[in-house]
Structures are given as structure tokens and as C-alpha cells.
CSV table of C-alpha atoms in Angstrom, one decimal:
chain,number,residue,atom,x,y,z
M,4,MET,CA,8.1,112.1,-108.8
M,5,ALA,CA,9.4,108.3,-107.7
M,6,TYR,CA,7.2,106.4,-104.9
M,7,GLU,CA,9.2,106.3,-101.6
M,8,LEU,CA,9.2,103.0,-100.1
M,9,HIS,CA,9.9,102.8,-96.3
M,10,TYR,CA,10.9,99.5,-94.8
M,11,TRP,CA,13.6,97.8,-92.9
M,12,PRO,CA,16.4,97.6,-95.3
M,13,MET,CA,17.9,94.5,-94.7
M,14,ILE,CA,15.1,92.1,-95.1
M,15,GLN,CA,12.1,91.3,-97.6
M,16,GLY,CA,9.6,91.2,-94.9
M,17,ARG,CA,6.0,92.6,-95.6
M,18,GLY,CA,7.6,95.3,-97.8
M,19,GLU,CA,8.8,92.8,-100.4
M,20,PHE,CA,5.0,92.4,-101.4
M,21,VAL,CA,5.0,96.3,-102.2
M,22,ARG,CA,8.8,96.3,-103.8
M,23,LEU,CA,7.5,93.2,-106.2
M,24,ALA,CA,4.4,95.1,-107.6
M,25,LEU,CA,6.7,98.3,-108.0
M,26,GLU,CA,9.2,95.9,-109.8
M,27,GLN,CA,6.7,94.4,-112.0
M,28,ALA,CA,4.9,97.8,-112.8
M,29,GLY,CA,8.4,99.3,-113.7
M,30,ALA,CA,7.5,102.0,-111.6
M,31,GLU,CA,10.0,104.2,-110.3
M,32,TYR,CA,10.7,103.9,-106.3
M,33,VAL,CA,13.3,105.0,-103.8
M,34,ASP,CA,13.9,102.3,-101.3
M,35,VAL,CA,14.7,105.4,-98.8
M,36,ALA,CA,15.8,103.1,-95.5
M,37,ARG,CA,18.7,101.5,-98.0
M,38,LEU,CA,20.0,104.7,-98.8
M,39,PRO,CA,23.1,105.8,-97.0
M,40,HIS,CA,22.6,107.4,-93.6
M,41,GLU,CA,23.7,111.0,-95.2
M,42,GLU,CA,20.7,110.6,-97.6
M,43,GLY,CA,18.0,109.9,-95.2
M,44,GLY,CA,18.6,106.2,-95.2
M,45,GLY,CA,18.7,103.9,-92.4
M,46,ILE,CA,16.5,102.3,-89.3
M,47,GLU,CA,16.7,105.4,-87.0
M,48,ALA,CA,15.9,107.7,-89.6
M,49,MET,CA,12.8,105.6,-90.8
M,50,MET,CA,11.2,105.0,-87.3
M,51,ASP,CA,11.5,108.8,-86.5
M,52,ARG,CA,9.4,109.6,-89.8
M,53,LEU,CA,7.1,106.9,-88.4
M,54,GLU,CA,6.8,108.8,-85.1
M,55,ASP,CA,6.7,112.5,-86.6
M,56,GLU,CA,4.1,111.9,-89.2
M,57,PRO,CA,2.1,114.8,-88.0
M,58,LEU,CA,-1.5,113.7,-89.1
M,59,ARG,CA,-1.8,110.2,-90.2
M,60,PRO,CA,1.2,107.9,-88.9
M,61,PRO,CA,1.2,104.4,-89.9
M,62,PHE,CA,1.3,101.9,-87.1
M,63,ALA,CA,4.7,100.3,-88.6
M,64,PRO,CA,6.7,99.7,-91.5
M,65,PRO,CA,6.1,99.4,-94.6
M,66,PHE,CA,4.8,102.7,-95.5
M,67,LEU,CA,4.7,104.4,-98.8
M,68,ARG,CA,5.1,108.4,-99.3
M,69,ASP,CA,3.6,109.5,-102.6
M,70,GLY,CA,4.0,113.5,-102.5
M,71,ASP,CA,2.5,114.3,-99.2
M,72,ARG,CA,0.5,111.3,-99.0
M,73,VAL,CA,1.6,108.5,-96.4
M,74,ILE,CA,-0.1,105.3,-96.6
M,75,GLY,CA,0.7,102.4,-94.2
M,76,GLN,CA,-0.3,98.5,-94.2
M,77,THR,CA,0.7,96.6,-96.9
M,78,ALA,CA,-2.8,95.8,-98.3
M,79,ALA,CA,-3.8,99.3,-97.9
M,80,ILE,CA,-0.4,100.3,-100.1
M,81,LEU,CA,-1.4,97.9,-103.1
M,82,LEU,CA,-4.8,99.3,-102.7
M,83,TYR,CA,-3.6,102.7,-103.4
M,84,LEU,CA,-0.7,101.8,-105.8
M,85,GLY,CA,-2.9,98.9,-107.9
M,86,PRO,CA,-4.7,101.6,-110.1
M,87,ARG,CA,-1.9,103.8,-110.4
M,88,ILE,CA,1.0,101.4,-111.9
M,89,GLY,CA,-1.6,99.2,-113.9
M,90,LEU,CA,-1.8,96.2,-111.6
M,91,VAL,CA,-5.4,96.0,-110.8
M,92,GLY,CA,-8.6,95.8,-113.4
M,93,GLU,CA,-10.5,98.8,-113.7
M,94,SER,CA,-14.2,97.7,-112.6
M,95,GLU,CA,-14.7,98.0,-109.3
M,96,ALA,CA,-15.8,94.2,-108.9
M,97,ASP,CA,-12.3,93.2,-110.2
M,98,ARG,CA,-10.5,95.9,-107.5
M,99,ILE,CA,-12.5,94.4,-104.5
M,100,TRP,CA,-11.8,91.0,-105.6
M,101,THR,CA,-8.1,91.6,-106.0
M,102,HIS,CA,-8.0,93.1,-102.7
M,103,GLN,CA,-10.2,90.2,-100.9
M,104,ILE,CA,-7.3,87.9,-102.6
M,105,GLN,CA,-4.3,90.0,-101.1
M,106,LEU,CA,-6.1,89.8,-97.6
M,107,THR,CA,-6.2,86.5,-98.0
M,108,ILE,CA,-2.5,86.2,-98.8
M,109,ALA,CA,-1.9,88.5,-95.9
M,110,ASP,CA,-3.7,86.3,-93.5
M,111,MET,CA,-1.3,83.1,-94.7
M,112,VAL,CA,1.7,85.6,-94.4
M,113,ALA,CA,0.5,86.3,-90.7
M,114,GLU,CA,0.2,82.5,-89.8
M,115,THR,CA,3.3,81.5,-91.6
M,116,HIS,CA,5.4,84.4,-89.2
M,117,ASP,CA,3.5,82.7,-86.2
M,118,THR,CA,4.9,79.3,-87.0
M,119,HIS,CA,8.5,80.5,-85.4
M,120,HIS,CA,6.8,83.1,-83.2
M,121,PRO,CA,3.5,81.5,-81.8
M,122,VAL,CA,4.1,83.0,-78.4
M,123,GLY,CA,5.2,86.3,-79.0
M,124,VAL,CA,7.3,88.9,-81.1
M,125,GLY,CA,9.1,90.3,-78.6
M,126,LEU,CA,10.8,87.1,-77.8
M,127,TYR,CA,13.5,84.9,-79.8
M,128,TYR,CA,12.6,82.0,-81.8
M,129,GLU,CA,15.1,79.7,-79.5
M,130,ASP,CA,12.7,80.9,-76.6
M,131,GLN,CA,9.5,79.7,-78.0
M,132,LYS,CA,10.7,76.1,-79.6
M,133,PRO,CA,8.4,73.7,-78.3
M,134,GLU,CA,5.3,76.2,-79.2
M,135,ALA,CA,6.8,76.5,-82.6
M,136,LEU,CA,7.0,72.9,-83.0
M,137,ARG,CA,3.2,72.3,-82.3
M,138,ARG,CA,2.1,75.5,-84.1
M,139,ALA,CA,4.4,74.8,-87.3
M,140,ARG,CA,2.8,71.2,-87.3
M,141,ASP,CA,-0.7,72.4,-87.5
M,142,PHE,CA,0.4,75.1,-90.3
M,143,ARG,CA,2.1,72.2,-92.3
M,144,GLU,CA,-0.9,69.8,-92.2
M,145,ASN,CA,-4.2,71.8,-92.3
M,146,ARG,CA,-3.6,75.5,-92.8
M,147,MET,CA,-1.0,75.3,-95.7
M,148,PRO,CA,-3.3,72.7,-97.6
M,149,LYS,CA,-6.3,74.9,-96.9
M,150,PHE,CA,-4.9,78.2,-98.2
M,151,LEU,CA,-3.0,76.7,-101.2
M,152,GLY,CA,-6.2,74.9,-101.8
M,153,TRP,CA,-8.1,78.1,-102.0
M,154,PHE,CA,-5.5,79.9,-104.4
M,155,GLU,CA,-6.2,77.0,-106.9
M,156,ARG,CA,-9.7,77.1,-106.6
M,157,VAL,CA,-9.5,80.8,-107.5
M,158,LEU,CA,-7.2,80.1,-110.6
M,159,VAL,CA,-9.2,77.2,-111.4
M,160,ARG,CA,-12.8,79.2,-111.3
M,161,ASN,CA,-11.3,82.4,-113.1
M,162,PRO,CA,-13.4,82.7,-116.5
M,163,ALA,CA,-10.1,84.0,-118.4
M,164,GLY,CA,-8.2,81.1,-117.2
M,165,PRO,CA,-5.8,80.2,-114.6
M,166,ASP,CA,-2.8,82.0,-115.8
M,167,HIS,CA,-3.9,84.9,-113.3
M,168,LEU,CA,-5.7,85.0,-110.3
M,169,VAL,CA,-8.2,87.9,-111.4
M,170,GLY,CA,-8.8,88.4,-115.4
M,171,ALA,CA,-6.5,88.2,-117.9
M,172,ALA,CA,-3.7,90.1,-116.7
M,173,ILE,CA,-1.3,90.4,-113.9
M,174,SER,CA,-2.5,92.2,-110.5
M,175,TYR,CA,-0.8,92.9,-107.5
M,176,ALA,CA,-2.2,89.7,-106.0
M,177,ASP,CA,-0.3,87.7,-108.8
M,178,THR,CA,2.7,89.4,-107.6
M,179,SER,CA,1.9,88.8,-103.9
M,180,LEU,CA,1.0,85.0,-104.2
M,181,PHE,CA,4.4,84.4,-106.4
M,182,GLN,CA,6.3,85.9,-103.1
M,183,LEU,CA,4.4,83.9,-100.8
M,184,VAL,CA,4.9,80.5,-102.7
M,185,GLU,CA,8.2,81.5,-103.0
M,186,GLY,CA,8.6,82.1,-99.0
M,187,LEU,CA,6.5,79.0,-98.2
M,188,ARG,CA,9.3,77.0,-100.5
M,189,TYR,CA,12.4,78.7,-98.7
M,190,ALA,CA,10.6,78.2,-95.2
M,191,PHE,CA,9.2,74.6,-95.4
M,192,PRO,CA,10.8,73.0,-98.7
M,193,HIS,CA,9.2,69.5,-97.7
M,194,ALA,CA,5.8,70.5,-96.8
M,195,THR,CA,5.5,72.9,-99.5
M,196,ALA,CA,6.7,70.6,-102.4
M,197,ARG,CA,4.1,68.0,-100.8
M,198,ALA,CA,1.3,70.5,-100.9
M,199,LEU,CA,2.1,71.8,-104.3
M,200,ASP,CA,1.9,68.5,-106.0
M,201,ALA,CA,-1.8,68.9,-104.9
M,202,VAL,CA,-2.4,72.3,-106.4
M,203,PRO,CA,-0.7,72.2,-110.0
M,204,ARG,CA,-2.1,75.5,-110.9
M,205,VAL,CA,-0.5,77.2,-108.1
M,206,ALA,CA,2.9,75.6,-108.7
M,207,ALA,CA,2.5,76.4,-112.6
M,208,HIS,CA,1.5,80.5,-111.5
M,209,ALA,CA,4.6,80.6,-109.3
M,210,ALA,CA,6.8,79.5,-112.5
M,211,ARG,CA,5.0,81.9,-114.7
M,212,MET,CA,5.4,84.6,-112.5
M,213,ALA,CA,9.1,83.9,-112.0
M,214,GLY,CA,9.5,84.1,-115.6
M,215,GLN,CA,8.0,87.7,-116.2
M,216,PRO,CA,10.9,89.7,-117.3
M,217,ARG,CA,11.1,92.2,-114.9
M,218,ILE,CA,10.6,90.0,-112.2
M,219,ALA,CA,13.2,87.7,-113.5
M,220,SER,CA,15.2,90.6,-113.5
M,221,TYR,CA,14.4,92.0,-110.1
M,222,LEU,CA,15.0,88.5,-108.5
M,223,ALA,CA,18.6,88.2,-110.0
M,224,SER,CA,19.4,92.2,-108.8
M,225,GLU,CA,21.3,93.1,-105.8
M,226,ARG,CA,17.8,94.6,-104.7
M,227,ARG,CA,16.2,91.5,-104.0
M,228,ARG,CA,17.6,90.4,-100.6
M,229,PRO,CA,17.8,86.8,-99.8
M,230,PHE,CA,15.6,84.9,-97.4
M,231,GLY,CA,16.7,84.6,-94.0
M,232,GLU,CA,16.0,84.2,-90.4
M,233,ALA,CA,15.5,87.6,-89.5
M,234,GLY,CA,12.2,87.7,-91.7
M,235,ILE,CA,9.0,86.5,-92.2
M,236,PHE,CA,9.7,82.9,-94.0
M,237,ARG,CA,12.4,81.3,-91.6
M,238,ARG,CA,13.9,78.1,-92.7
M,239,TYR,CA,14.4,76.1,-89.1
M,240,PRO,CA,14.6,72.3,-90.5
M,241,GLU,CA,13.1,71.2,-87.2
M,242,LEU,CA,9.8,72.8,-88.2
M,243,ASP,CA,9.8,71.1,-91.4
M,244,PRO,CA,10.7,67.4,-91.1
M,245,ALA,CA,11.4,65.5,-94.5
X,24,MET,CA,-32.7,95.1,-101.7
X,25,ALA,CA,-31.6,94.2,-98.4
X,26,TYR,CA,-27.7,93.3,-98.0
X,27,GLU,CA,-27.2,89.6,-97.2
X,28,LEU,CA,-24.7,88.9,-94.4
X,29,HIS,CA,-23.2,85.4,-94.0
X,30,TYR,CA,-21.7,84.3,-90.8
X,31,TRP,CA,-21.6,81.9,-87.8
X,32,PRO,CA,-25.1,82.5,-86.2
X,33,MET,CA,-24.2,81.8,-82.9
X,34,ILE,CA,-21.4,84.3,-81.9
X,35,GLN,CA,-20.0,87.8,-82.7
X,36,GLY,CA,-16.9,87.2,-84.5
X,37,ARG,CA,-15.4,88.8,-87.3
X,38,GLY,CA,-19.1,89.2,-88.5
X,39,GLU,CA,-19.5,91.6,-86.0
X,40,PHE,CA,-17.6,94.4,-87.6
X,41,VAL,CA,-19.8,94.0,-90.4
X,42,ARG,CA,-22.9,94.0,-88.5
X,43,LEU,CA,-21.9,97.0,-86.2
X,44,ALA,CA,-21.2,99.2,-89.3
X,45,LEU,CA,-24.6,98.1,-91.0
X,46,GLU,CA,-26.5,99.0,-87.7
X,47,GLN,CA,-25.0,102.3,-87.1
X,48,ALA,CA,-25.9,103.0,-90.9
X,49,GLY,CA,-29.7,101.7,-90.5
X,50,ALA,CA,-28.8,99.7,-93.5
X,51,GLU,CA,-31.3,96.9,-94.3
X,52,TYR,CA,-29.6,93.7,-94.1
X,53,VAL,CA,-30.6,89.9,-93.3
X,54,ASP,CA,-28.4,87.9,-91.2
X,55,VAL,CA,-28.7,84.8,-93.4
X,56,ALA,CA,-27.2,82.1,-91.3
X,57,ARG,CA,-29.7,83.2,-88.5
X,58,LEU,CA,-32.8,82.4,-90.5
X,59,PRO,CA,-34.8,79.2,-89.9
X,60,HIS,CA,-33.5,76.3,-91.8
X,61,GLU,CA,-36.5,76.5,-94.2
X,62,GLU,CA,-35.8,80.1,-95.0
X,63,GLY,CA,-31.9,79.2,-95.9
X,64,GLY,CA,-30.3,79.8,-92.7
X,65,GLY,CA,-27.9,77.6,-90.7
X,66,ILE,CA,-24.3,76.8,-90.9
X,67,GLU,CA,-24.7,74.1,-93.6
X,68,ALA,CA,-26.3,76.2,-96.0
X,69,MET,CA,-23.7,78.7,-95.6
X,70,MET,CA,-21.0,76.6,-95.9
X,71,ASP,CA,-22.6,75.1,-99.1
X,72,ARG,CA,-22.9,78.7,-100.3
X,73,LEU,CA,-19.2,79.2,-99.8
X,74,GLU,CA,-18.3,76.4,-101.8
X,75,ASP,CA,-20.7,76.4,-104.5
X,76,GLU,CA,-19.8,80.2,-105.4
X,77,PRO,CA,-19.3,79.5,-108.9
X,78,LEU,CA,-16.7,82.5,-109.9
X,79,ARG,CA,-15.3,84.2,-106.6
X,80,PRO,CA,-15.6,82.1,-103.8
X,81,PRO,CA,-14.6,83.8,-100.4
X,82,PHE,CA,-12.1,81.8,-98.3
X,83,ALA,CA,-14.1,81.8,-94.9
X,84,PRO,CA,-17.2,83.7,-93.6
X,85,PRO,CA,-18.1,86.4,-93.1
X,86,PHE,CA,-19.1,87.0,-96.6
X,87,LEU,CA,-21.5,89.6,-97.9
X,88,ARG,CA,-23.8,89.3,-100.9
X,89,ASP,CA,-25.3,92.5,-102.5
X,90,GLY,CA,-27.2,91.3,-105.5
X,91,ASP,CA,-24.8,89.2,-107.6
X,92,ARG,CA,-21.8,90.3,-105.8
X,93,VAL,CA,-20.2,88.3,-103.3
X,94,ILE,CA,-17.3,89.8,-101.1
X,95,GLY,CA,-15.2,88.2,-98.8
X,96,GLN,CA,-12.5,89.2,-95.8
X,97,THR,CA,-14.0,91.7,-93.2
X,98,ALA,CA,-11.8,94.7,-94.2
X,99,ALA,CA,-12.9,94.3,-97.9
X,100,ILE,CA,-16.5,93.9,-96.9
X,101,LEU,CA,-16.2,97.4,-94.8
X,102,LEU,CA,-14.2,98.7,-98.0
X,103,TYR,CA,-17.1,98.0,-100.2
X,104,LEU,CA,-19.8,99.1,-97.9
X,105,GLY,CA,-18.4,102.3,-96.4
X,106,PRO,CA,-19.1,104.4,-99.5
X,107,ARG,CA,-22.7,102.7,-99.9
X,108,ILE,CA,-23.7,103.2,-96.5
X,109,GLY,CA,-22.3,106.6,-95.7
X,110,LEU,CA,-19.7,105.6,-93.2
X,111,VAL,CA,-16.4,106.6,-95.1
X,112,GLY,CA,-15.5,110.2,-96.5
X,113,GLU,CA,-15.6,111.2,-99.9
X,114,SER,CA,-11.9,111.5,-100.6
X,115,GLU,CA,-9.6,108.9,-101.8
X,116,ALA,CA,-7.4,110.0,-99.0
X,117,ASP,CA,-9.7,109.8,-96.4
X,118,ARG,CA,-11.0,106.1,-97.7
X,119,ILE,CA,-7.6,104.8,-97.7
X,120,TRP,CA,-6.7,106.1,-94.4
X,121,THR,CA,-10.1,104.5,-93.0
X,122,HIS,CA,-9.0,101.4,-94.6
X,123,GLN,CA,-5.6,101.3,-93.3
X,124,ILE,CA,-7.1,101.8,-89.6
X,125,GLN,CA,-9.5,99.3,-90.2
X,126,LEU,CA,-6.6,97.1,-91.4
X,127,THR,CA,-4.7,97.5,-88.3
X,128,ILE,CA,-7.9,96.9,-86.0
X,129,ALA,CA,-7.9,93.7,-87.9
X,130,ASP,CA,-4.4,92.6,-87.1
X,131,MET,CA,-5.0,93.3,-83.1
X,132,VAL,CA,-8.2,91.4,-83.5
X,133,ALA,CA,-5.9,88.6,-85.1
X,134,GLU,CA,-3.4,88.7,-82.3
X,135,THR,CA,-5.9,88.7,-79.7
X,136,HIS,CA,-7.4,85.7,-81.2
X,137,ASP,CA,-4.1,84.2,-81.0
X,138,THR,CA,-3.9,84.7,-77.2
X,139,HIS,CA,-6.1,81.8,-76.6
X,140,HIS,CA,-5.1,80.0,-80.0
X,141,PRO,CA,-1.5,80.2,-80.1
X,142,VAL,CA,-0.7,76.9,-81.4
X,143,GLY,CA,-3.4,76.6,-83.8
X,144,VAL,CA,-7.0,77.0,-84.5
X,145,GLY,CA,-7.7,73.6,-85.2
X,146,LEU,CA,-6.9,72.6,-81.3
X,147,TYR,CA,-9.2,73.2,-77.9
X,148,TYR,CA,-7.9,76.1,-75.7
X,149,GLU,CA,-7.5,73.3,-73.0
X,150,ASP,CA,-4.9,71.7,-75.4
X,151,GLN,CA,-2.7,74.9,-75.8
X,152,LYS,CA,-2.8,76.3,-72.1
X,153,PRO,CA,0.6,76.8,-71.3
X,154,GLU,CA,1.4,78.5,-74.6
X,155,ALA,CA,-2.0,80.7,-74.0
X,156,LEU,CA,-0.4,81.9,-70.6
X,157,ARG,CA,2.8,82.8,-72.1
X,158,ARG,CA,1.2,84.7,-75.5
X,159,ALA,CA,-1.4,86.4,-73.3
X,160,ARG,CA,1.3,88.1,-71.0
X,161,ASP,CA,3.0,89.5,-74.0
X,162,PHE,CA,-0.1,90.5,-75.3
X,163,ARG,CA,-1.0,92.2,-72.2
X,164,GLU,CA,2.2,94.0,-71.4
X,165,ASN,CA,3.5,94.9,-75.0
X,166,ARG,CA,0.9,94.4,-77.8
X,167,MET,CA,-2.0,95.7,-76.0
X,168,PRO,CA,-0.6,99.1,-75.2
X,169,LYS,CA,1.4,99.6,-78.2
X,170,PHE,CA,-1.9,99.3,-80.4
X,171,LEU,CA,-4.0,101.0,-78.2
X,172,GLY,CA,-1.3,104.2,-78.1
X,173,TRP,CA,-1.8,104.1,-82.0
X,174,PHE,CA,-5.5,104.6,-81.6
X,175,GLU,CA,-5.0,107.2,-79.0
X,176,ARG,CA,-2.2,109.1,-81.5
X,177,VAL,CA,-4.7,109.0,-84.6
X,178,LEU,CA,-7.6,110.3,-82.3
X,179,VAL,CA,-5.2,113.2,-81.0
X,180,ARG,CA,-3.8,114.1,-84.4
X,181,ASN,CA,-7.6,114.1,-86.1
X,182,PRO,CA,-7.5,117.7,-87.4
X,183,ALA,CA,-11.2,117.7,-86.7
X,184,GLY,CA,-11.0,116.4,-83.1
X,185,PRO,CA,-10.7,113.5,-81.2
X,186,ASP,CA,-14.4,112.6,-81.5
X,187,HIS,CA,-13.8,110.3,-84.6
X,188,LEU,CA,-10.6,108.7,-86.0
X,189,VAL,CA,-11.0,110.1,-89.5
X,190,GLY,CA,-12.4,113.6,-90.1
X,191,ALA,CA,-15.7,115.0,-88.3
X,192,ALA,CA,-18.3,112.1,-88.9
X,193,ILE,CA,-18.7,108.4,-87.9
X,194,SER,CA,-16.7,106.1,-90.0
X,195,TYR,CA,-16.5,102.2,-90.2
X,196,ALA,CA,-13.1,102.5,-88.4
X,197,ASP,CA,-15.0,104.0,-85.5
X,198,THR,CA,-17.7,101.3,-85.1
X,199,SER,CA,-14.9,98.7,-85.3
X,200,LEU,CA,-12.7,100.3,-82.7
X,201,PHE,CA,-15.7,100.5,-80.5
X,202,GLN,CA,-16.2,96.7,-81.0
X,203,LEU,CA,-12.4,96.0,-80.5
X,204,VAL,CA,-12.2,98.0,-77.0
X,205,GLU,CA,-15.5,96.1,-76.1
X,206,GLY,CA,-13.8,92.8,-76.9
X,207,LEU,CA,-10.6,94.0,-75.2
X,208,ARG,CA,-12.9,94.8,-71.9
X,209,TYR,CA,-14.8,91.4,-72.1
X,210,ALA,CA,-11.8,89.2,-72.5
X,211,PHE,CA,-8.9,91.1,-70.4
X,212,PRO,CA,-11.3,93.3,-68.0
X,213,HIS,CA,-7.9,94.0,-65.8
X,214,ALA,CA,-5.3,94.5,-68.4
X,215,THR,CA,-7.8,96.6,-70.5
X,216,ALA,CA,-8.9,98.8,-67.7
X,217,ARG,CA,-5.2,99.7,-66.9
X,218,ALA,CA,-4.2,100.1,-70.6
X,219,LEU,CA,-7.2,102.2,-71.1
X,220,ASP,CA,-6.2,104.7,-68.2
X,221,ALA,CA,-3.0,105.6,-70.6
X,222,VAL,CA,-5.3,106.4,-73.6
X,223,PRO,CA,-8.1,108.6,-72.3
X,224,ARG,CA,-9.5,109.4,-76.0
X,225,VAL,CA,-10.0,105.8,-76.9
X,226,ALA,CA,-11.8,105.1,-74.0
X,227,ALA,CA,-14.0,108.4,-74.4
X,228,HIS,CA,-14.4,107.4,-78.1
X,229,ALA,CA,-15.8,103.9,-76.7
X,230,ALA,CA,-18.3,105.6,-74.4
X,231,ARG,CA,-19.4,108.1,-77.2
X,232,MET,CA,-20.0,105.3,-79.7
X,233,ALA,CA,-21.9,103.1,-76.9
X,234,GLY,CA,-24.2,106.2,-76.7
X,235,GLN,CA,-25.1,106.5,-80.4
X,236,PRO,CA,-28.8,105.9,-80.7
X,237,ARG,CA,-28.6,103.2,-83.3
X,238,ILE,CA,-25.7,101.4,-81.9
X,239,ALA,CA,-27.4,101.6,-78.1
X,240,SER,CA,-30.5,100.2,-79.5
X,241,TYR,CA,-28.6,97.3,-81.3
X,242,LEU,CA,-26.8,96.5,-78.2
X,243,ALA,CA,-30.0,96.4,-76.3
X,244,SER,CA,-31.5,93.9,-78.9
X,245,GLU,CA,-31.3,90.2,-79.3
X,246,ARG,CA,-29.5,90.6,-82.6
X,247,ARG,CA,-26.6,91.4,-80.5
X,248,ARG,CA,-25.1,88.0,-79.4
X,249,PRO,CA,-23.1,88.1,-76.0
X,250,PHE,CA,-19.6,87.5,-75.9
X,251,GLY,CA,-18.5,84.1,-75.1
X,252,GLU,CA,-15.9,81.5,-75.1
X,253,ALA,CA,-16.3,80.3,-78.9
X,254,GLY,CA,-15.8,84.0,-80.3
X,255,ILE,CA,-12.6,86.1,-80.9
X,256,PHE,CA,-12.5,87.6,-77.3
X,257,ARG,CA,-12.8,85.1,-74.5
X,258,ARG,CA,-12.7,85.5,-71.0
X,259,TYR,CA,-10.4,83.0,-69.4
X,260,PRO,CA,-9.6,84.5,-66.1
X,261,GLU,CA,-6.0,82.9,-65.9
X,262,LEU,CA,-4.9,84.7,-69.1
X,263,ASP,CA,-5.7,88.2,-67.3
X,264,PRO,CA,-4.4,88.2,-63.8
X,265,ALA,CA,-5.8,90.9,-61.6
């Protein structure tokens, strides 16, 4: 049976980390909220499902349904999917390490989001612009190089070589790092270009992932929504001076 | 062999979620950075270990060493420890659900931290006070009730009853929720008291956890550092009006 992914239909957002893993694995899945209303699609139906989930309601989208199991939290979804779709190593050590990398990617994603929403998620960007300018500066100058430097170190120290984050095969950490770098390039083209100069293996990793046949085919499809100013990665030129 | 926990020695911080789980389980562990310098303690030794970790270097403290395994990221440490110290159910479904709750706790912890550091972790609170006032207000009025309401729902919907988050026994999600509520009470005494009125099972859960013999004995020991204004949960009265 196909996996059911439930996420905001119009944006990439956090759901994109799950979509990319499913696409790379060639797994069958339905992006439920993108279906027509008559087939159970739409945001309202998704939010009803979230509230009505009788025993183990997720806190927020994305959530995954696999038969009678419902799992929320992006990293937990990937933890669950990894072994099932062949995107994580066999050993417990590899699985925990892959998850540890995913959680660090999630930390950077959250900090990226906060560059345009430093005061609160309930307010518009326009209502927190002075704060965003300060936060984005700290992000560009300190946090981005620190995080990307860590991913570089992980690639360098992988005994199987710097083509993958863990071992010699693609894991969900690889698809997630790819999405993170893509998002940073969209939101902070200048700062990201500068930062990637210092981490050549991260840049090469992103290029290699983009060339994976299934990823490339997904990126060219209509299933891949464009980046935009309703998602995590937003391009506000004032937050990324040349 | 005792687990080695590596974390900033003077604060509770994120390491406290690991300490509480180890304490509740009665597991043997060494809080390495709190040892005297001659025995490998101290912050410098910890940061050297982090950098020098040859293959799988954690991004930041806390990290756990178990023999030759080194694991970073609070939630990944608890994922690893849970089955070993008896603080998670046996089934995969229970394990994923417990982890999903832990990740949601981690999200709220991060948002709590950002109330006093909305602009950047590299700046002092005093240099981001106007932003902190706005962010804390959004946190008190919107985010805190939303998160606590979700924990209440999880307790209510637990088929084994509202004494635990998952099933009929204490898991690391329970020790973590306890620490989160303790921290909120310290940082936002007024707002938290008001919010807890609306979630009686969360309040009762925290009281029950505080009465667990091992937790009670830990809280009374010198191993429990006090809350303070260098940690995640900080009491700045201006962020919590009566």
C-alpha cells in the first residue's frame, strides 16, 4: 500500500525532506493534501485528520500514514521510513549516526526559518523586519559557516569517502543535506555562495545529489513546488546583501 | 561500564534531559566535564574531545560515550539509551511515538530558548531585549498554550491512562516533559501557572514525576544544578508580567 504523506500542499516546507526521501527511494506515496477536495485533499481535511487522530495525534504537519500507523515530526518520519525504503544502513550505529545528522540538519532548518521570523511565527515578516535583519546577519556570519563546516567535516571523516554522509550509499541524511543546501542557495544566494567556497565537499555533494536520476526527474516534475516566500527558505534581498 | 555524559558542567541545559533519564533509570554514568581537571574534566577537555572525535564528531554538547560509540543530539542520545536503560516500550510503534513526543519537547525547548535569544545565540540578552519582549509575548500567549495543550491531549488519549505519555510505564518522554514543565515554571512563573490551569493532566504528571523516588533524590542532590540565567530557561521578570 502506498504511504500517505500529509503536508501543506502549496509549499516545500518540512514535508519536502520526506518527499525527497520517498522520491529517491522510488517509493509509492500519495501527497494527500494535494489531491482534489473530492478525494480527501485540501488543508481543511488535513487539519481535521490531525485533530481527530484518536490515539497518537501528531503536533503538526508533516505526518505520514502507513496503514494504521500515523507518525509526525520530520525526523521521526525519516527514522521510520529509512529501513523500509532502503535509505539508511543496516547497523544500529549507522542508523543512530544518520539520525544524529538529520537532527542537526533540522536544527539548521529551524534557525534558517527564524531569520525571517525571529519574533514569532504568528506575525508577518513585515512586522518583524528590523529583528530579521539582525538575526539574518548573525545567521550568515556565524551560524551558516559553523553548520556547513560540520557537514564538511562529516564528509571528510567518512571512511567510505566524501560522496556520502554515512557509509558508501545514499541515506536520508544525504537527501536532506541536499535540500538544505538548495534552500540556502535560494534564500541567501550571496552568503551561501561565499560559505560553500569554504566547504567544497558539501558543494560537490549537493551537485552529485542533484544528478541522481530520481532526484533529477523529481526536480523537473510538477510534484516539486518552487521555493517561495511562504516556506522555510525565503528570499528577502535585504537579508542577504551582496 | 558507566556511560560518559559530556556537557557544560555548570548548567542544566539540554544535557539535563539525558541526566534525568539516566537518574530515573538508576543507570551508572559519569558527568565527565564536572570531574576535576586532573581526571579529564572541564570545558576545554570536552571541546577537545568534540573536535578530535575521529570519525563521527558530534556538532555540539551534549554527547554520550558508550564504550567506543559517541552519540550527539539530545533526542538521538535518548533514542539510543531508551531501550538500554528501560525507558521506552518494546514495540517499534511505542519507540517511534516516544521519540516523536521527545522531538516535540525539543521544539518547545528551542522556542523557549529563543524567547531570550531571538536575534542570535552569539549576542547577550541585554543586546536583544526589545526583540525578546516581543518574542516572549508571542511565546506566552500562543506557543505555550498550543504545546501544553498537545501534551494534555497525548495524556488524555493514552489508552493506559494519563499517568504516562506512552503506555503504562515511565519513558524518557515522561522525564523530559517533567524537565520542560520545571523549566517553564522557573522562567515564566506567571504565564506557566495560568497555562497549567488549562492542562490539569500535565500539571498532575509533573507532580507525579517529581515524586518518583529516584527523581526526588536526584533533585535533592548536588548533582542537580539550579536553574539560572546561563541556561535554556531564564527568569527575566520583564518577559513574564504578572
